[in-house]
């Protein structure tokens, strides 16, 4: 659930917590219902009289007719039963997700013996997750796999427990190679957090082949391959935890990141299908799986604040998501976690008729007034060339390397409040990107032109040599 960081702590999740632990607290409501019913009995008149007498002595003027005890009993009983049903639902959900198996005593009490692999932890959610684990567990080892260089440094005391491996996860051969190096240098990870992901920020028609390819390979193919590399050891020991970072865009796709949404829907299917395979085919029913499904998060991927209720669905901080991941690992149990909690009930709306769901939920994503920007520079073969956090650094790198320019969003202004679709015609980067996409054809044409020029020069040179020889022959004939 959202925390005190979002919207100054005032949001639907915080209100829901208060209601849950007061009005819908069955351990509070049901005793009140029992006491109110007891006081309505004839045998309890003396107790009720004593209660009013004591209240009058304290200066509280009460009249028996002011208390509608039967109504109080019914209301408290209803609230208590609702709270009990909610608790029963949580109980069944938790244990079904964990195959009705308990951990060994002390198995996940401390993470000091665990090796945690986090992809994409050079910054953002992964960075904060790593920092929290290092601060709260003095023996845990953290393995970071990212294409970008580390934007943070562990303290001197923690440096020996952090291992960084640079890798482009969009390339299968790189995933295989870096996995072997991790096993050899650090050991077999017992916790795998598939956090790395990217979005290019283009519509389906505007994105290039390379944009689509690198998004699908990084967001969907890489988690598959990392699971193939590291989960067999977890299944063999029947101990481990796989954390998947999904997205609400898997449930409600957002214009501008349809390729990203499709990969997250695939990741959700991966989480659900892998859970069944581990339980039924590999008999590893104690390997835990957690699927984190957040709404919009304050990351460089997102520009602007979504035009939606910050009370109902606040913009999340990366620290909130990171803390949720760490607490879930510490619990030793898996499950599906929605951030904020109200998102769980948004998914229920998919059961409505299609036209109702489209008008109530899906069409609303068009008017969110946020932009999505890809921070990576992609080469013509669909590989990552550079990753920079600051847009100025991206532009500088792009100018030096003549790589396809990453489109930037305009500074926040009144125009930023207009839908993304209205902004795009004004972005010159599209034309530049199109030119970059035609670079291979230009290079081929230039090469053909250069070859023809060389042939023409050679032919001119040959003609000149023949003319010179003829002139020499004529001069020699005249002299003779």
mmCIF file of N, CA, C and O in Angstrom, residues 347-422:
data_model
loop_
_atom_site.group_PDB
_atom_site.id
_atom_site.type_symbol
_atom_site.label_atom_id
_atom_site.label_comp_id
_atom_site.label_asym_id
_atom_site.label_seq_id
_atom_site.Cartn_x
_atom_site.Cartn_y
_atom_site.Cartn_z
ATOM 1 N N UNK A 347 -8.536 -3.852 -11.096
ATOM 2 C CA UNK A 347 -8.468 -5.069 -11.906
ATOM 3 C C UNK A 347 -9.792 -5.827 -11.901
ATOM 4 O O UNK A 347 -10.124 -6.503 -12.874
ATOM 5 N N UNK A 348 -10.534 -5.686 -10.792
ATOM 6 C CA UNK A 348 -11.834 -6.369 -10.728
ATOM 7 C C UNK A 348 -12.821 -5.812 -11.752
ATOM 8 O O UNK A 348 -13.753 -6.511 -12.172
ATOM 9 N N UNK A 349 -12.623 -4.566 -12.158
ATOM 10 C CA UNK A 349 -13.548 -3.940 -13.094
ATOM 11 C C UNK A 349 -13.478 -4.567 -14.486
ATOM 12 O O UNK A 349 -14.363 -4.343 -15.312
ATOM 13 N N UNK A 350 -12.443 -5.346 -14.748
ATOM 14 C CA UNK A 350 -12.366 -6.010 -16.053
ATOM 15 C C UNK A 350 -13.477 -7.036 -16.234
ATOM 16 O O UNK A 350 -13.742 -7.467 -17.360
ATOM 17 N N UNK A 351 -14.099 -7.419 -15.108
ATOM 18 C CA UNK A 351 -15.216 -8.356 -15.207
ATOM 19 C C UNK A 351 -16.488 -7.671 -15.690
ATOM 20 O O UNK A 351 -17.464 -8.353 -16.030
ATOM 21 N N UNK A 352 -16.488 -6.334 -15.751
ATOM 22 C CA UNK A 352 -17.651 -5.617 -16.257
ATOM 23 C C UNK A 352 -17.800 -5.849 -17.763
ATOM 24 O O UNK A 352 -16.856 -6.280 -18.429
ATOM 25 N N UNK A 353 -18.958 -5.542 -18.326
ATOM 26 C CA UNK A 353 -19.086 -5.595 -19.784
ATOM 27 C C UNK A 353 -18.014 -4.738 -20.450
ATOM 28 O O UNK A 353 -17.620 -3.692 -19.923
ATOM 29 N N UNK A 354 -17.556 -5.182 -21.607
ATOM 30 C CA UNK A 354 -16.417 -4.531 -22.259
ATOM 31 C C UNK A 354 -16.659 -3.046 -22.495
ATOM 32 O O UNK A 354 -15.766 -2.215 -22.289
ATOM 33 N N UNK A 355 -17.852 -2.679 -22.910
ATOM 34 C CA UNK A 355 -18.102 -1.273 -23.206
ATOM 35 C C UNK A 355 -18.094 -0.429 -21.931
ATOM 36 O O UNK A 355 -17.629 0.726 -21.946
ATOM 37 N N UNK A 356 -18.559 -0.997 -20.821
ATOM 38 C CA UNK A 356 -18.528 -0.253 -19.548
ATOM 39 C C UNK A 356 -17.095 -0.046 -19.104
ATOM 40 O O UNK A 356 -16.685 1.055 -18.714
ATOM 41 N N UNK A 357 -16.294 -1.115 -19.157
ATOM 42 C CA UNK A 357 -14.904 -1.026 -18.735
ATOM 43 C C UNK A 357 -14.130 -0.044 -19.619
ATOM 44 O O UNK A 357 -13.299 0.729 -19.138
ATOM 45 N N UNK A 358 -14.429 -0.035 -20.903
ATOM 46 C CA UNK A 358 -13.731 0.862 -21.822
ATOM 47 C C UNK A 358 -14.016 2.310 -21.494
ATOM 48 O O UNK A 358 -13.096 3.143 -21.433
ATOM 49 N N UNK A 359 -15.279 2.639 -21.258
ATOM 50 C CA UNK A 359 -15.633 4.032 -20.994
ATOM 51 C C UNK A 359 -15.236 4.483 -19.589
ATOM 52 O O UNK A 359 -14.863 5.639 -19.384
ATOM 53 N N UNK A 360 -15.286 3.581 -18.622
ATOM 54 C CA UNK A 360 -14.954 3.972 -17.245
ATOM 55 C C UNK A 360 -13.459 4.031 -16.987
ATOM 56 O O UNK A 360 -12.984 4.918 -16.279
ATOM 57 N N UNK A 361 -12.711 3.104 -17.523
ATOM 58 C CA UNK A 361 -11.305 2.960 -17.165
ATOM 59 C C UNK A 361 -10.373 3.187 -18.351
ATOM 60 O O UNK A 361 -9.515 4.070 -18.332
ATOM 61 N N UNK A 362 -10.532 2.405 -19.413
ATOM 62 C CA UNK A 362 -9.525 2.385 -20.468
ATOM 63 C C UNK A 362 -9.394 3.729 -21.163
ATOM 64 O O UNK A 362 -8.279 4.207 -21.404
ATOM 65 N N UNK A 363 -10.499 4.384 -21.511
ATOM 66 C CA UNK A 363 -10.424 5.665 -22.211
ATOM 67 C C UNK A 363 -9.805 6.755 -21.347
ATOM 68 O O UNK A 363 -9.287 7.743 -21.868
ATOM 69 N N UNK A 364 -9.842 6.572 -20.038
ATOM 70 C CA UNK A 364 -9.274 7.585 -19.154
ATOM 71 C C UNK A 364 -7.775 7.711 -19.268
ATOM 72 O O UNK A 364 -7.200 8.759 -18.932
ATOM 73 N N UNK A 365 -7.095 6.676 -19.753
ATOM 74 C CA UNK A 365 -5.639 6.738 -19.864
ATOM 75 C C UNK A 365 -5.189 7.710 -20.949
ATOM 76 O O UNK A 365 -4.041 8.155 -20.943
ATOM 77 N N UNK A 366 -6.073 8.038 -21.876
ATOM 78 C CA UNK A 366 -5.702 8.946 -22.964
ATOM 79 C C UNK A 366 -5.478 10.359 -22.432
ATOM 80 O O UNK A 366 -4.670 11.126 -22.970
ATOM 81 N N UNK A 367 -6.152 10.729 -21.364
ATOM 82 C CA UNK A 367 -6.112 12.099 -20.846
ATOM 83 C C UNK A 367 -5.287 12.228 -19.573
ATOM 84 O O UNK A 367 -5.519 13.126 -18.769
ATOM 85 N N UNK A 368 -4.302 11.363 -19.394
ATOM 86 C CA UNK A 368 -3.484 11.422 -18.179
ATOM 87 C C UNK A 368 -2.505 12.593 -18.188
ATOM 88 O O UNK A 368 -1.998 12.983 -17.140
ATOM 89 N N UNK A 369 -2.214 13.130 -19.373
ATOM 90 C CA UNK A 369 -1.327 14.298 -19.508
ATOM 91 C C UNK A 369 0.058 14.041 -18.938
ATOM 92 O O UNK A 369 0.633 14.893 -18.263
ATOM 93 N N UNK A 370 0.605 12.870 -19.191
ATOM 94 C CA UNK A 370 1.989 12.587 -18.805
ATOM 95 C C UNK A 370 2.749 12.132 -20.045
ATOM 96 O O UNK A 370 2.160 11.671 -21.024
ATOM 97 N N UNK A 371 4.060 12.286 -19.993
ATOM 98 C CA UNK A 371 4.895 11.847 -21.103
ATOM 99 C C UNK A 371 5.808 10.725 -20.661
ATOM 100 O O UNK A 371 6.189 10.643 -19.498
ATOM 101 N N UNK A 372 6.152 9.874 -21.580
ATOM 102 C CA UNK A 372 7.070 8.771 -21.302
ATOM 103 C C UNK A 372 8.293 8.958 -22.193
ATOM 104 O O UNK A 372 8.166 9.152 -23.398
ATOM 105 N N UNK A 373 9.475 8.917 -21.596
ATOM 106 C CA UNK A 373 10.680 9.205 -22.351
ATOM 107 C C UNK A 373 11.700 8.089 -22.170
ATOM 108 O O UNK A 373 11.983 7.656 -21.065
ATOM 109 N N UNK A 374 12.230 7.630 -23.291
ATOM 110 C CA UNK A 374 13.274 6.623 -23.244
ATOM 111 C C UNK A 374 14.621 7.281 -22.983
ATOM 112 O O UNK A 374 14.983 8.240 -23.657
ATOM 113 N N UNK A 375 15.366 6.775 -22.013
ATOM 114 C CA UNK A 375 16.655 7.365 -21.660
ATOM 115 C C UNK A 375 17.807 6.691 -22.397
ATOM 116 O O UNK A 375 18.938 7.147 -22.338
ATOM 117 N N UNK A 376 17.541 5.592 -23.086
ATOM 118 C CA UNK A 376 18.592 4.826 -23.722
ATOM 119 C C UNK A 376 18.806 5.296 -25.160
ATOM 120 O O UNK A 376 17.901 5.815 -25.802
ATOM 121 N N UNK A 377 20.004 5.089 -25.639
ATOM 122 C CA UNK A 377 20.315 5.318 -27.039
ATOM 123 C C UNK A 377 20.439 3.951 -27.692
ATOM 124 O O UNK A 377 21.219 3.112 -27.248
ATOM 125 N N UNK A 378 19.659 3.714 -28.725
ATOM 126 C CA UNK A 378 19.569 2.406 -29.350
ATOM 127 C C UNK A 378 20.318 2.422 -30.676
ATOM 128 O O UNK A 378 20.169 3.362 -31.464
ATOM 129 N N UNK A 379 21.121 1.381 -30.917
ATOM 130 C CA UNK A 379 21.779 1.297 -32.206
ATOM 131 C C UNK A 379 20.862 0.625 -33.233
ATOM 132 O O UNK A 379 19.768 0.174 -32.906
ATOM 133 N N UNK A 380 21.343 0.545 -34.470
ATOM 134 C CA UNK A 380 20.497 0.041 -35.549
ATOM 135 C C UNK A 380 20.175 -1.442 -35.406
ATOM 136 O O UNK A 380 19.233 -1.954 -36.006
ATOM 137 N N UNK A 381 20.981 -2.155 -34.605
ATOM 138 C CA UNK A 381 20.769 -3.588 -34.415
ATOM 139 C C UNK A 381 19.918 -3.910 -33.195
ATOM 140 O O UNK A 381 19.804 -5.067 -32.804
ATOM 141 N N UNK A 382 19.345 -2.898 -32.571
ATOM 142 C CA UNK A 382 18.483 -3.138 -31.425
ATOM 143 C C UNK A 382 19.227 -3.325 -30.121
ATOM 144 O O UNK A 382 18.684 -3.885 -29.177
ATOM 145 N N UNK A 383 20.460 -2.850 -30.027
ATOM 146 C CA UNK A 383 21.228 -2.962 -28.792
ATOM 147 C C UNK A 383 21.337 -1.627 -28.096
ATOM 148 O O UNK A 383 21.135 -0.564 -28.694
ATOM 149 N N UNK A 384 21.665 -1.646 -26.817
ATOM 150 C CA UNK A 384 21.839 -0.413 -26.052
ATOM 151 C C UNK A 384 23.213 0.166 -26.322
ATOM 152 O O UNK A 384 24.217 -0.538 -26.302
ATOM 153 N N UNK A 385 23.271 1.463 -26.572
ATOM 154 C CA UNK A 385 24.551 2.120 -26.798
ATOM 155 C C UNK A 385 24.965 2.975 -25.623
ATOM 156 O O UNK A 385 26.133 3.153 -25.363
ATOM 157 N N UNK A 386 23.991 3.548 -24.922
ATOM 158 C CA UNK A 386 24.326 4.391 -23.773
ATOM 159 C C UNK A 386 23.096 4.572 -22.927
ATOM 160 O O UNK A 386 21.979 4.530 -23.421
ATOM 161 N N UNK A 387 23.309 4.783 -21.636
ATOM 162 C CA UNK A 387 22.210 5.078 -20.721
ATOM 163 C C UNK A 387 22.653 6.224 -19.849
ATOM 164 O O UNK A 387 23.668 6.141 -19.170
ATOM 165 N N UNK A 388 21.941 7.307 -19.884
ATOM 166 C CA UNK A 388 22.258 8.462 -19.062
ATOM 167 C C UNK A 388 21.024 8.872 -18.284
ATOM 168 O O UNK A 388 19.912 8.830 -18.786
ATOM 169 N N UNK A 389 21.239 9.339 -17.058
ATOM 170 C CA UNK A 389 20.113 9.741 -16.228
ATOM 171 C C UNK A 389 19.646 11.130 -16.610
ATOM 172 O O UNK A 389 18.466 11.423 -16.657
ATOM 173 N N UNK A 390 20.597 12.019 -16.917
ATOM 174 C CA UNK A 390 20.241 13.387 -17.231
ATOM 175 C C UNK A 390 20.041 13.546 -18.732
ATOM 176 O O UNK A 390 20.839 13.076 -19.545
ATOM 177 N N UNK A 391 18.979 14.250 -19.136
ATOM 178 C CA UNK A 391 18.690 14.431 -20.540
ATOM 179 C C UNK A 391 19.790 15.229 -21.242
ATOM 180 O O UNK A 391 20.088 14.998 -22.401
ATOM 181 N N UNK A 392 20.426 16.174 -20.553
ATOM 182 C CA UNK A 392 21.506 16.938 -21.152
ATOM 183 C C UNK A 392 22.676 16.037 -21.497
ATOM 184 O O UNK A 392 23.328 16.192 -22.529
ATOM 185 N N UNK A 393 22.952 15.087 -20.628
ATOM 186 C CA UNK A 393 24.038 14.150 -20.884
ATOM 187 C C UNK A 393 23.701 13.257 -22.069
ATOM 188 O O UNK A 393 24.571 12.891 -22.854
ATOM 189 N N UNK A 394 22.435 12.881 -22.204
ATOM 190 C CA UNK A 394 22.011 12.068 -23.345
ATOM 191 C C UNK A 394 22.258 12.833 -24.648
ATOM 192 O O UNK A 394 22.807 12.296 -25.600
ATOM 193 N N UNK A 395 21.862 14.101 -24.677
ATOM 194 C CA UNK A 395 22.037 14.889 -25.884
ATOM 195 C C UNK A 395 23.512 15.030 -26.226
ATOM 196 O O UNK A 395 23.910 14.932 -27.379
ATOM 197 N N UNK A 396 24.358 15.282 -25.202
ATOM 198 C CA UNK A 396 25.790 15.420 -25.434
ATOM 199 C C UNK A 396 26.380 14.129 -25.987
ATOM 200 O O UNK A 396 27.159 14.124 -26.939
ATOM 201 N N UNK A 397 26.006 13.006 -25.394
ATOM 202 C CA UNK A 397 26.486 11.709 -25.864
ATOM 203 C C UNK A 397 26.017 11.439 -27.292
ATOM 204 O O UNK A 397 26.764 10.928 -28.126
ATOM 205 N N UNK A 398 24.761 11.803 -27.557
ATOM 206 C CA UNK A 398 24.204 11.564 -28.888
ATOM 207 C C UNK A 398 24.937 12.372 -29.935
ATOM 208 O O UNK A 398 25.217 11.906 -31.029
ATOM 209 N N UNK A 399 25.287 13.642 -29.605
ATOM 210 C CA UNK A 399 25.996 14.490 -30.552
ATOM 211 C C UNK A 399 27.382 13.946 -30.850
ATOM 212 O O UNK A 399 27.856 13.983 -31.981
ATOM 213 N N UNK A 400 28.068 13.435 -29.828
ATOM 214 C CA UNK A 400 29.418 12.926 -30.021
ATOM 215 C C UNK A 400 29.434 11.658 -30.856
ATOM 216 O O UNK A 400 30.284 11.448 -31.702
ATOM 217 N N UNK A 401 28.488 10.762 -30.594
ATOM 218 C CA UNK A 401 28.507 9.461 -31.255
ATOM 219 C C UNK A 401 27.689 9.407 -32.524
ATOM 220 O O UNK A 401 27.694 8.407 -33.221
ATOM 221 N N UNK A 402 26.954 10.503 -32.857
ATOM 222 C CA UNK A 402 26.062 10.530 -34.020
ATOM 223 C C UNK A 402 25.052 9.394 -33.963
ATOM 224 O O UNK A 402 24.644 8.842 -34.978
ATOM 225 N N UNK A 403 24.642 9.016 -32.738
ATOM 226 C CA UNK A 403 23.632 7.976 -32.578
ATOM 227 C C UNK A 403 22.265 8.605 -32.727
ATOM 228 O O UNK A 403 22.113 9.822 -32.633
ATOM 229 N N UNK A 404 21.232 7.788 -32.967
ATOM 230 C CA UNK A 404 19.872 8.327 -33.067
ATOM 231 C C UNK A 404 19.530 9.115 -31.825
ATOM 232 O O UNK A 404 19.741 8.655 -30.706
ATOM 233 N N UNK A 405 19.015 10.288 -32.012
ATOM 234 C CA UNK A 405 18.764 11.173 -30.886
ATOM 235 C C UNK A 405 17.558 10.716 -30.100
ATOM 236 O O UNK A 405 16.542 10.358 -30.663
ATOM 237 N N UNK A 406 17.661 10.775 -28.759
ATOM 238 C CA UNK A 406 16.548 10.397 -27.890
ATOM 239 C C UNK A 406 15.604 11.569 -27.782
ATOM 240 O O UNK A 406 16.024 12.670 -27.420
ATOM 241 N N UNK A 407 14.335 11.400 -28.098
ATOM 242 C CA UNK A 407 13.394 12.515 -28.036
ATOM 243 C C UNK A 407 13.221 13.011 -26.619
ATOM 244 O O UNK A 407 13.099 12.225 -25.701
ATOM 245 N N UNK A 408 13.213 14.323 -26.474
ATOM 246 C CA UNK A 408 13.050 14.921 -25.155
ATOM 247 C C UNK A 408 11.699 15.606 -25.075
ATOM 248 O O UNK A 408 11.180 16.127 -26.061
ATOM 249 N N UNK A 409 11.179 15.630 -23.873
ATOM 250 C CA UNK A 409 9.925 16.328 -23.656
ATOM 251 C C UNK A 409 10.230 17.796 -23.366
ATOM 252 O O UNK A 409 11.263 18.130 -22.793
ATOM 253 N N UNK A 410 9.339 18.705 -23.731
ATOM 254 C CA UNK A 410 9.561 20.110 -23.420
ATOM 255 C C UNK A 410 9.477 20.352 -21.938
ATOM 256 O O UNK A 410 8.935 19.550 -21.179
ATOM 257 N N UNK A 411 10.088 21.471 -21.515
ATOM 258 C CA UNK A 411 10.033 21.826 -20.106
ATOM 259 C C UNK A 411 8.580 21.999 -19.676
ATOM 260 O O UNK A 411 7.700 22.335 -20.466
ATOM 261 N N UNK A 412 8.359 21.803 -18.398
ATOM 262 C CA UNK A 412 6.994 21.868 -17.870
ATOM 263 C C UNK A 412 6.424 23.264 -18.065
ATOM 264 O O UNK A 412 7.003 24.259 -17.644
ATOM 265 N N UNK A 413 5.304 23.356 -18.710
ATOM 266 C CA UNK A 413 4.661 24.636 -18.983
ATOM 267 C C UNK A 413 3.181 24.384 -19.165
ATOM 268 O O UNK A 413 2.665 23.310 -18.878
ATOM 269 N N UNK A 414 2.510 25.407 -19.663
ATOM 270 C CA UNK A 414 1.088 25.223 -19.907
ATOM 271 C C UNK A 414 0.875 24.168 -20.984
ATOM 272 O O UNK A 414 -0.095 23.415 -20.955
ATOM 273 N N UNK A 415 1.805 24.077 -21.929
ATOM 274 C CA UNK A 415 1.651 23.079 -22.989
ATOM 275 C C UNK A 415 1.776 21.679 -22.450
ATOM 276 O O UNK A 415 1.259 20.728 -23.025
ATOM 277 N N UNK A 416 2.458 21.532 -21.299
ATOM 278 C CA UNK A 416 2.626 20.191 -20.729
ATOM 279 C C UNK A 416 1.327 19.624 -20.231
ATOM 280 O O UNK A 416 1.228 18.428 -19.972
ATOM 281 N N UNK A 417 0.337 20.475 -20.037
ATOM 282 C CA UNK A 417 -0.951 19.997 -19.552
ATOM 283 C C UNK A 417 -1.804 19.414 -20.668
ATOM 284 O O UNK A 417 -2.832 18.803 -20.421
ATOM 285 N N UNK A 418 -1.374 19.633 -21.949
ATOM 286 C CA UNK A 418 -2.128 19.081 -23.060
ATOM 287 C C UNK A 418 -1.806 17.622 -23.226
ATOM 288 O O UNK A 418 -0.726 17.176 -22.862
ATOM 289 N N UNK A 419 -2.696 16.843 -23.765
ATOM 290 C CA UNK A 419 -2.412 15.414 -23.988
ATOM 291 C C UNK A 419 -1.166 15.244 -24.827
ATOM 292 O O UNK A 419 -0.811 16.086 -25.652
ATOM 293 N N UNK A 420 -0.491 14.109 -24.611
ATOM 294 C CA UNK A 420 0.760 13.799 -25.298
ATOM 295 C C UNK A 420 0.583 13.812 -26.809
ATOM 296 O O UNK A 420 1.443 14.237 -27.550
ATOM 297 N N UNK A 421 -0.561 13.356 -27.264
ATOM 298 C CA UNK A 421 -0.798 13.252 -28.697
ATOM 299 C C UNK A 421 -0.741 14.621 -29.354
ATOM 300 O O UNK A 421 -0.306 14.765 -30.493
ATOM 301 N N UNK A 422 -1.176 15.656 -28.635
ATOM 302 C CA UNK A 422 -1.157 16.989 -29.201
ATOM 303 C C UNK A 422 0.258 17.543 -29.273
ATOM 304 O O UNK A 422 0.561 18.412 -30.055
#
